[in-house]
Amino acid sequence: MTELIKAAVLTAVNKPLELQEFPAPAPSSGGAVVAVAYAGICGTDIHLKSGNLPVPMPIVMGHEAVGTIAALDPALSTDINGAPLRVGDRVVWSNNIPCGRCHECLVLKERTLCKSRKIYGINRTSSDAPHLLGGMAGQIALEAGTAIIRIPDDVTFEEVIALGCAGPTALHGMLENLTIHPGDTVAVQGSGPVGLAAAIYAKQMGADKVILLGAPASRLELALEIGACDEVIDMGIYTDPAARLEKLRQMTPQERGADVVIECAGVPAAVAESLDLARPNGQVLVLGQYTDHGATPINPHYITKKQLKIFGSWGFAEAHYVKYVESLSQLRKRHDLGALLTVFALEDVNDAMDTVAAGQCTKAVLRP
Ligand SMILES: [Zn+2]
Ligand SMILES: [Zn+2]
C-alpha cells in the first residue's frame, strides 16, 4: 500500500488551511524527495492566504523548509556545490527554479526577475502529481533544476530555518547594492525575520552600529538578546515618525542620520520615513515591499537634495541561498539563531498562521 503524506493545503482565499493526504511521491528524473524536518511560515504566507498575492489553488503552502533526503533519482548525485548527495543527507534548497533561458535570466543576469520561475509553495498547485510541491508537508518533491544544498555538519536544521527565506533575501539586496564601511551606522526598519537578518548581516559587512526600529518590545528584546543589533527604537514608544527621526539622529555622529537605511517593514509609509532617516549622500535599500500595499506619499525633494542612493531588491536566487548557508557556520557562533523559533505541529498550521499574522512570535515553524 502506498504511504500517505500529510500536507497543509490552501483551497480558497481567507479559508483555514486544510490537512490533506497525498501518496508519497517517487523522485522525478534528476529530482529528490525530502522528508521535511521544519517548514517556516513567512509573512508572505499570510499575504498568500488573504489573497494579496494571487496563487494557484489548491496549493501545498510553504516556500521555506529543511529536511532529510528520503529518495534520490540516480541522475542526481551532487548538490549545487558538487558535494555528493545520498539518502539521509540533511539538505535545504533554494525555493525557486528560474528558467535560465529568458531575457531576465540570460541578458540581465537577474534570475530573481525571471517571469517563469517555478516557486515551491507559491506558484505550484497541488492539483496534479506529484502534488507535494510545498514545504508544509511530511515530504516535498524537488524537481530537476532545484539548487539543493547539503547542510554543513556543524549547522542544525533550526539554525537554517530560523532565517529560512529572510537570510538569502537580505543577502541578495545587501551584497549586490550596499557599501558598508567600518564606522558606519546602519538603521534597519522592521524587526521581523528579514529585519533581523539585515541587522545581522550589516554587522558582518562591517557596520559599527546597527539600530533596529520595530515592535513589539518582545521582538526587540529578543533581537538584542541574540546580538542581532546594538540599539533599538521601540515603535510602540516612539509612535511618531518625527520622534523616531530625532531619536535616531541622536544615536549617530553629529546627528547626521544613518549611513545606510534598510527598509524591511513592508509598510509603504516606512519608505517615506527611510528618506528622512538616511544621512546626506546615504544609501537606502527597499527590501520589505514584497506585497503590493499601494502608493504612499513621499517628498522626492529629499532624494535630490540629499543625493540619496536608493536600491530595490526582490527575493533571492540560488547564489544567495548558497551564500546564506555558507554564512551559517560563523553566524551560529555569534547568534543563538534557534532562539528565534516557535515550533508548531503541522496539524496546528492555522494556529501558527494566526500567531504570525498577529506578530506574536518572531519565527513560527511547523514540524510535520
Ligand atoms: Zn518568505
Ligand atoms: Zn528566466
PDB file of C-alpha atoms in Angstrom, residues 49-244:
ATOM      1  CA  LYS A  49      -3.765  33.268   2.350  1.00  0.00           C
ATOM      2  CA  SER A  50      -5.520  36.629   2.330  1.00  0.00           C
ATOM      3  CA  GLY A  51      -5.309  36.901  -1.451  1.00  0.00           C
ATOM      4  CA  ASN A  52      -2.892  39.867  -1.533  1.00  0.00           C
ATOM      5  CA  LEU A  53      -0.545  37.779  -3.668  1.00  0.00           C
ATOM      6  CA  PRO A  54      -2.513  35.628  -6.104  1.00  0.00           C
ATOM      7  CA  VAL A  55      -1.561  31.935  -6.165  1.00  0.00           C
ATOM      8  CA  PRO A  56      -2.968  28.890  -7.963  1.00  0.00           C
ATOM      9  CA  MET A  57      -5.187  26.829  -5.683  1.00  0.00           C
ATOM     10  CA  PRO A  58      -5.312  24.279  -4.229  1.00  0.00           C
ATOM     11  CA  ILE A  59      -1.704  24.635  -3.159  1.00  0.00           C
ATOM     12  CA  VAL A  60       0.521  22.980  -0.564  1.00  0.00           C
ATOM     13  CA  MET A  61       1.934  26.061   1.115  1.00  0.00           C
ATOM     14  CA  GLY A  62       5.457  26.558   2.412  1.00  0.00           C
ATOM     15  CA  HIS A  63       8.307  28.172   0.472  1.00  0.00           C
ATOM     16  CA  GLU A  64      10.999  27.588   3.076  1.00  0.00           C
ATOM     17  CA  ALA A  65      11.813  24.210   4.559  1.00  0.00           C
ATOM     18  CA  VAL A  66      14.637  21.893   5.574  1.00  0.00           C
ATOM     19  CA  GLY A  67      14.776  18.128   5.745  1.00  0.00           C
ATOM     20  CA  THR A  68      16.421  14.807   5.042  1.00  0.00           C
ATOM     21  CA  ILE A  69      16.667  13.183   1.631  1.00  0.00           C
ATOM     22  CA  ALA A  70      14.216  10.274   1.576  1.00  0.00           C
ATOM     23  CA  ALA A  71      14.691   9.219  -2.045  1.00  0.00           C
ATOM     24  CA  LEU A  72      17.007  10.275  -4.813  1.00  0.00           C
ATOM     25  CA  ASP A  73      16.895   9.818  -8.577  1.00  0.00           C
ATOM     26  CA  PRO A  74      20.144   8.187  -9.776  1.00  0.00           C
ATOM     27  CA  ALA A  75      20.672  11.132 -12.156  1.00  0.00           C
ATOM     28  CA  LEU A  76      21.099  13.422  -9.135  1.00  0.00           C
ATOM     29  CA  SER A  77      24.375  12.672  -7.393  1.00  0.00           C
ATOM     30  CA  THR A  78      25.658  16.008  -6.075  1.00  0.00           C
ATOM     31  CA  ASP A  79      24.356  19.173  -4.506  1.00  0.00           C
ATOM     32  CA  ILE A  80      24.808  22.593  -6.164  1.00  0.00           C
ATOM     33  CA  ASN A  81      28.302  22.858  -4.669  1.00  0.00           C
ATOM     34  CA  GLY A  82      29.377  19.483  -6.040  1.00  0.00           C
ATOM     35  CA  ALA A  83      29.183  17.678  -2.690  1.00  0.00           C
ATOM     36  CA  PRO A  84      27.908  14.098  -3.021  1.00  0.00           C
ATOM     37  CA  LEU A  85      24.220  13.622  -2.175  1.00  0.00           C
ATOM     38  CA  ARG A  86      22.884  10.498  -0.532  1.00  0.00           C
ATOM     39  CA  VAL A  87      19.660   9.338   1.036  1.00  0.00           C
ATOM     40  CA  GLY A  88      19.710  10.503   4.662  1.00  0.00           C
ATOM     41  CA  ASP A  89      21.632  13.718   3.973  1.00  0.00           C
ATOM     42  CA  ARG A  90      20.339  16.880   5.644  1.00  0.00           C
ATOM     43  CA  VAL A  91      19.530  19.468   2.996  1.00  0.00           C
ATOM     44  CA  VAL A  92      17.958  22.809   2.228  1.00  0.00           C
ATOM     45  CA  TRP A  93      17.148  24.192  -1.203  1.00  0.00           C
ATOM     46  CA  SER A  94      16.553  27.451  -2.984  1.00  0.00           C
ATOM     47  CA  ASN A  95      12.770  27.649  -3.239  1.00  0.00           C
ATOM     48  CA  ASN A  96      12.667  28.798  -6.845  1.00  0.00           C
ATOM     49  CA  ILE A  97      13.786  27.466 -10.210  1.00  0.00           C
ATOM     50  CA  PRO A  98      14.399  30.251 -12.755  1.00  0.00           C
ATOM     51  CA  CYS A  99      14.021  29.160 -16.389  1.00  0.00           C
ATOM     52  CA  GLY A 100      17.635  30.010 -17.268  1.00  0.00           C
ATOM     53  CA  ARG A 101      16.674  30.877 -20.858  1.00  0.00           C
ATOM     54  CA  CYS A 102      14.826  34.205 -20.810  1.00  0.00           C
ATOM     55  CA  HIS A 103      15.977  37.817 -21.206  1.00  0.00           C
ATOM     56  CA  GLU A 104      15.982  38.367 -17.437  1.00  0.00           C
ATOM     57  CA  CYS A 105      17.948  35.169 -16.746  1.00  0.00           C
ATOM     58  CA  LEU A 106      20.477  35.455 -19.569  1.00  0.00           C
ATOM     59  CA  VAL A 107      20.787  39.089 -20.617  1.00  0.00           C
ATOM     60  CA  LEU A 108      20.012  40.980 -17.427  1.00  0.00           C
ATOM     61  CA  LYS A 109      21.559  38.111 -15.422  1.00  0.00           C
ATOM     62  CA  GLU A 110      18.937  38.720 -12.748  1.00  0.00           C
ATOM     63  CA  ARG A 111      17.451  35.303 -12.124  1.00  0.00           C
ATOM     64  CA  THR A 112      15.174  36.718  -9.417  1.00  0.00           C
ATOM     65  CA  LEU A 113      13.342  38.650 -12.137  1.00  0.00           C
ATOM     66  CA  CYS A 114      12.623  35.572 -14.298  1.00  0.00           C
ATOM     67  CA  LYS A 115       8.917  35.695 -15.111  1.00  0.00           C
ATOM     68  CA  SER A 116       8.595  31.932 -15.425  1.00  0.00           C
ATOM     69  CA  ARG A 117      10.296  30.990 -12.163  1.00  0.00           C
ATOM     70  CA  LYS A 118       8.745  27.954 -10.542  1.00  0.00           C
ATOM     71  CA  ILE A 119       8.449  28.587  -6.811  1.00  0.00           C
ATOM     72  CA  TYR A 120       7.681  25.815  -4.338  1.00  0.00           C
ATOM     73  CA  GLY A 121       4.739  26.711  -2.123  1.00  0.00           C
ATOM     74  CA  ILE A 122       3.884  29.822  -4.151  1.00  0.00           C
ATOM     75  CA  ASN A 123       3.036  29.004  -7.759  1.00  0.00           C
ATOM     76  CA  ARG A 124       2.870  25.177  -7.800  1.00  0.00           C
ATOM     77  CA  THR A 125      -0.632  23.804  -7.447  1.00  0.00           C
ATOM     78  CA  SER A 126      -1.264  20.504  -5.688  1.00  0.00           C
ATOM     79  CA  SER A 127      -3.921  19.507  -8.252  1.00  0.00           C
ATOM     80  CA  ASP A 128      -1.627  17.254 -10.237  1.00  0.00           C
ATOM     81  CA  ALA A 129       1.004  14.660  -9.311  1.00  0.00           C
ATOM     82  CA  PRO A 130       3.407  14.841  -7.551  1.00  0.00           C
ATOM     83  CA  HIS A 131       1.093  17.167  -5.523  1.00  0.00           C
ATOM     84  CA  LEU A 132       3.693  17.755  -2.797  1.00  0.00           C
ATOM     85  CA  LEU A 133       5.377  20.904  -4.124  1.00  0.00           C
ATOM     86  CA  GLY A 134       5.291  22.964  -0.933  1.00  0.00           C
ATOM     87  CA  GLY A 135       7.164  22.689   2.340  1.00  0.00           C
ATOM     88  CA  MET A 136       4.221  22.438   4.758  1.00  0.00           C
ATOM     89  CA  ALA A 137       4.020  18.674   4.372  1.00  0.00           C
ATOM     90  CA  GLY A 138       5.618  15.459   5.521  1.00  0.00           C
ATOM     91  CA  GLN A 139       7.523  15.299   2.239  1.00  0.00           C
ATOM     92  CA  ILE A 140       8.314  17.580  -0.676  1.00  0.00           C
ATOM     93  CA  ALA A 141       9.133  16.503  -4.237  1.00  0.00           C
ATOM     94  CA  LEU A 142      12.094  18.530  -5.518  1.00  0.00           C
ATOM     95  CA  GLU A 143      12.429  18.645  -9.286  1.00  0.00           C
ATOM     96  CA  ALA A 144      15.474  18.683 -11.535  1.00  0.00           C
ATOM     97  CA  GLY A 145      16.978  22.163 -11.556  1.00  0.00           C
ATOM     98  CA  THR A 146      16.400  22.784  -7.858  1.00  0.00           C
ATOM     99  CA  ALA A 147      19.509  24.137  -6.140  1.00  0.00           C
ATOM    100  CA  ILE A 148      19.837  21.616  -3.316  1.00  0.00           C
ATOM    101  CA  ILE A 149      22.442  22.444  -0.672  1.00  0.00           C
ATOM    102  CA  ARG A 150      23.813  19.969   1.849  1.00  0.00           C
ATOM    103  CA  ILE A 151      23.689  21.498   5.316  1.00  0.00           C
ATOM    104  CA  PRO A 152      27.162  21.699   6.917  1.00  0.00           C
ATOM    105  CA  ASP A 153      27.643  19.181   9.746  1.00  0.00           C
ATOM    106  CA  ASP A 154      28.062  21.892  12.381  1.00  0.00           C
ATOM    107  CA  VAL A 155      24.795  23.652  11.473  1.00  0.00           C
ATOM    108  CA  THR A 156      21.415  22.468  12.798  1.00  0.00           C
ATOM    109  CA  PHE A 157      18.056  22.398  10.995  1.00  0.00           C
ATOM    110  CA  GLU A 158      16.833  25.014  13.473  1.00  0.00           C
ATOM    111  CA  GLU A 159      19.651  27.390  12.573  1.00  0.00           C
ATOM    112  CA  VAL A 160      18.948  27.094   8.843  1.00  0.00           C
ATOM    113  CA  ILE A 161      15.179  27.579   9.073  1.00  0.00           C
ATOM    114  CA  ALA A 162      15.418  30.488  11.558  1.00  0.00           C
ATOM    115  CA  LEU A 163      16.198  32.881   8.695  1.00  0.00           C
ATOM    116  CA  GLY A 164      14.828  30.480   6.058  1.00  0.00           C
ATOM    117  CA  CYS A 165      13.927  32.936   3.325  1.00  0.00           C
ATOM    118  CA  ALA A 166      14.795  36.122   5.218  1.00  0.00           C
ATOM    119  CA  GLY A 167      18.543  35.413   5.248  1.00  0.00           C
ATOM    120  CA  PRO A 168      19.020  34.971   1.489  1.00  0.00           C
ATOM    121  CA  THR A 169      16.586  37.836   0.788  1.00  0.00           C
ATOM    122  CA  ALA A 170      18.663  40.197   2.934  1.00  0.00           C
ATOM    123  CA  LEU A 171      21.944  38.922   1.496  1.00  0.00           C
ATOM    124  CA  HIS A 172      20.757  39.436  -2.076  1.00  0.00           C
ATOM    125  CA  GLY A 173      19.784  43.055  -1.506  1.00  0.00           C
ATOM    126  CA  MET A 174      22.758  43.940   0.647  1.00  0.00           C
ATOM    127  CA  LEU A 175      25.621  42.194  -1.149  1.00  0.00           C
ATOM    128  CA  GLU A 176      24.594  43.410  -4.573  1.00  0.00           C
ATOM    129  CA  ASN A 177      23.734  47.011  -3.710  1.00  0.00           C
ATOM    130  CA  LEU A 178      25.136  48.349  -0.458  1.00  0.00           C
ATOM    131  CA  THR A 179      28.567  49.528   0.533  1.00  0.00           C
ATOM    132  CA  ILE A 180      29.015  49.345   4.300  1.00  0.00           C
ATOM    133  CA  HIS A 181      32.201  50.564   5.944  1.00  0.00           C
ATOM    134  CA  PRO A 182      33.674  50.316   9.437  1.00  0.00           C
ATOM    135  CA  GLY A 183      32.376  53.324  11.359  1.00  0.00           C
ATOM    136  CA  ASP A 184      29.011  53.230   9.614  1.00  0.00           C
ATOM    137  CA  THR A 185      25.681  53.302  11.379  1.00  0.00           C
ATOM    138  CA  VAL A 186      23.023  51.148   9.750  1.00  0.00           C
ATOM    139  CA  ALA A 187      19.339  51.630  10.575  1.00  0.00           C
ATOM    140  CA  VAL A 188      17.039  48.688   9.920  1.00  0.00           C
ATOM    141  CA  GLN A 189      13.291  49.324   9.779  1.00  0.00           C
ATOM    142  CA  GLY A 190      11.300  46.257  10.816  1.00  0.00           C
ATOM    143  CA  SER A 191      12.000  43.605  13.441  1.00  0.00           C
ATOM    144  CA  GLY A 192      10.618  40.579  11.611  1.00  0.00           C
ATOM    145  CA  PRO A 193      12.927  37.877  10.234  1.00  0.00           C
ATOM    146  CA  VAL A 194      14.080  39.986   7.241  1.00  0.00           C
ATOM    147  CA  GLY A 195      14.899  42.886   9.569  1.00  0.00           C
ATOM    148  CA  LEU A 196      16.840  40.618  11.920  1.00  0.00           C
ATOM    149  CA  ALA A 197      18.738  39.067   9.021  1.00  0.00           C
ATOM    150  CA  ALA A 198      19.566  42.514   7.604  1.00  0.00           C
ATOM    151  CA  ALA A 199      20.770  43.675  11.027  1.00  0.00           C
ATOM    152  CA  ILE A 200      22.966  40.606  11.490  1.00  0.00           C
ATOM    153  CA  TYR A 201      24.499  40.889   8.013  1.00  0.00           C
ATOM    154  CA  ALA A 202      25.026  44.665   8.354  1.00  0.00           C
ATOM    155  CA  LYS A 203      27.318  43.907  11.261  1.00  0.00           C
ATOM    156  CA  GLN A 204      29.039  41.156   9.273  1.00  0.00           C
ATOM    157  CA  MET A 205      29.624  43.595   6.421  1.00  0.00           C
ATOM    158  CA  GLY A 206      31.449  45.968   8.747  1.00  0.00           C
ATOM    159  CA  ALA A 207      28.917  48.334  10.314  1.00  0.00           C
ATOM    160  CA  ASP A 208      29.943  49.830  13.641  1.00  0.00           C
ATOM    161  CA  LYS A 209      26.453  50.285  14.974  1.00  0.00           C
ATOM    162  CA  VAL A 210      23.184  48.690  13.923  1.00  0.00           C
ATOM    163  CA  ILE A 211      19.947  50.290  15.113  1.00  0.00           C
ATOM    164  CA  LEU A 212      16.750  48.288  14.788  1.00  0.00           C
ATOM    165  CA  LEU A 213      13.436  50.157  14.570  1.00  0.00           C
ATOM    166  CA  GLY A 214      10.495  47.886  15.254  1.00  0.00           C
ATOM    167  CA  ALA A 215       7.863  46.432  17.556  1.00  0.00           C
ATOM    168  CA  PRO A 216       6.618  44.765  19.696  1.00  0.00           C
ATOM    169  CA  ALA A 217       9.043  45.139  22.596  1.00  0.00           C
ATOM    170  CA  SER A 218       9.378  41.349  22.960  1.00  0.00           C
ATOM    171  CA  ARG A 219      10.838  41.058  19.444  1.00  0.00           C
ATOM    172  CA  LEU A 220      13.280  43.897  20.094  1.00  0.00           C
ATOM    173  CA  GLU A 221      14.382  42.294  23.359  1.00  0.00           C
ATOM    174  CA  LEU A 222      14.997  39.027  21.544  1.00  0.00           C
ATOM    175  CA  ALA A 223      16.954  40.867  18.836  1.00  0.00           C
ATOM    176  CA  LEU A 224      19.197  42.440  21.485  1.00  0.00           C
ATOM    177  CA  GLU A 225      19.483  39.147  23.355  1.00  0.00           C
ATOM    178  CA  ILE A 226      20.836  37.266  20.336  1.00  0.00           C
ATOM    179  CA  GLY A 227      23.099  40.186  19.420  1.00  0.00           C
ATOM    180  CA  ALA A 228      21.340  40.939  16.134  1.00  0.00           C
ATOM    181  CA  CYS A 229      21.651  44.704  16.729  1.00  0.00           C
ATOM    182  CA  ASP A 230      23.323  47.211  19.035  1.00  0.00           C
ATOM    183  CA  GLU A 231      20.421  49.508  19.809  1.00  0.00           C
ATOM    184  CA  VAL A 232      16.677  49.555  19.263  1.00  0.00           C
ATOM    185  CA  ILE A 233      13.985  52.165  18.754  1.00  0.00           C
ATOM    186  CA  ASP A 234      10.693  50.773  20.019  1.00  0.00           C
ATOM    187  CA  MET A 235       7.934  51.928  17.688  1.00  0.00           C
ATOM    188  CA  GLY A 236       5.447  51.166  20.437  1.00  0.00           C
ATOM    189  CA  ILE A 237       7.042  54.015  22.413  1.00  0.00           C
ATOM    190  CA  TYR A 238       8.193  56.236  19.546  1.00  0.00           C
ATOM    191  CA  THR A 239       4.922  56.107  17.649  1.00  0.00           C
ATOM    192  CA  ASP A 240       5.517  59.320  15.708  1.00  0.00           C
ATOM    193  CA  PRO A 241       7.942  59.350  12.724  1.00  0.00           C
ATOM    194  CA  ALA A 242       9.339  62.737  13.819  1.00  0.00           C
ATOM    195  CA  ALA A 243      10.149  61.348  17.271  1.00  0.00           C
ATOM    196  CA  ARG A 244      11.856  58.318  15.722  1.00  0.00           C
TER     197      ARG A 244
END
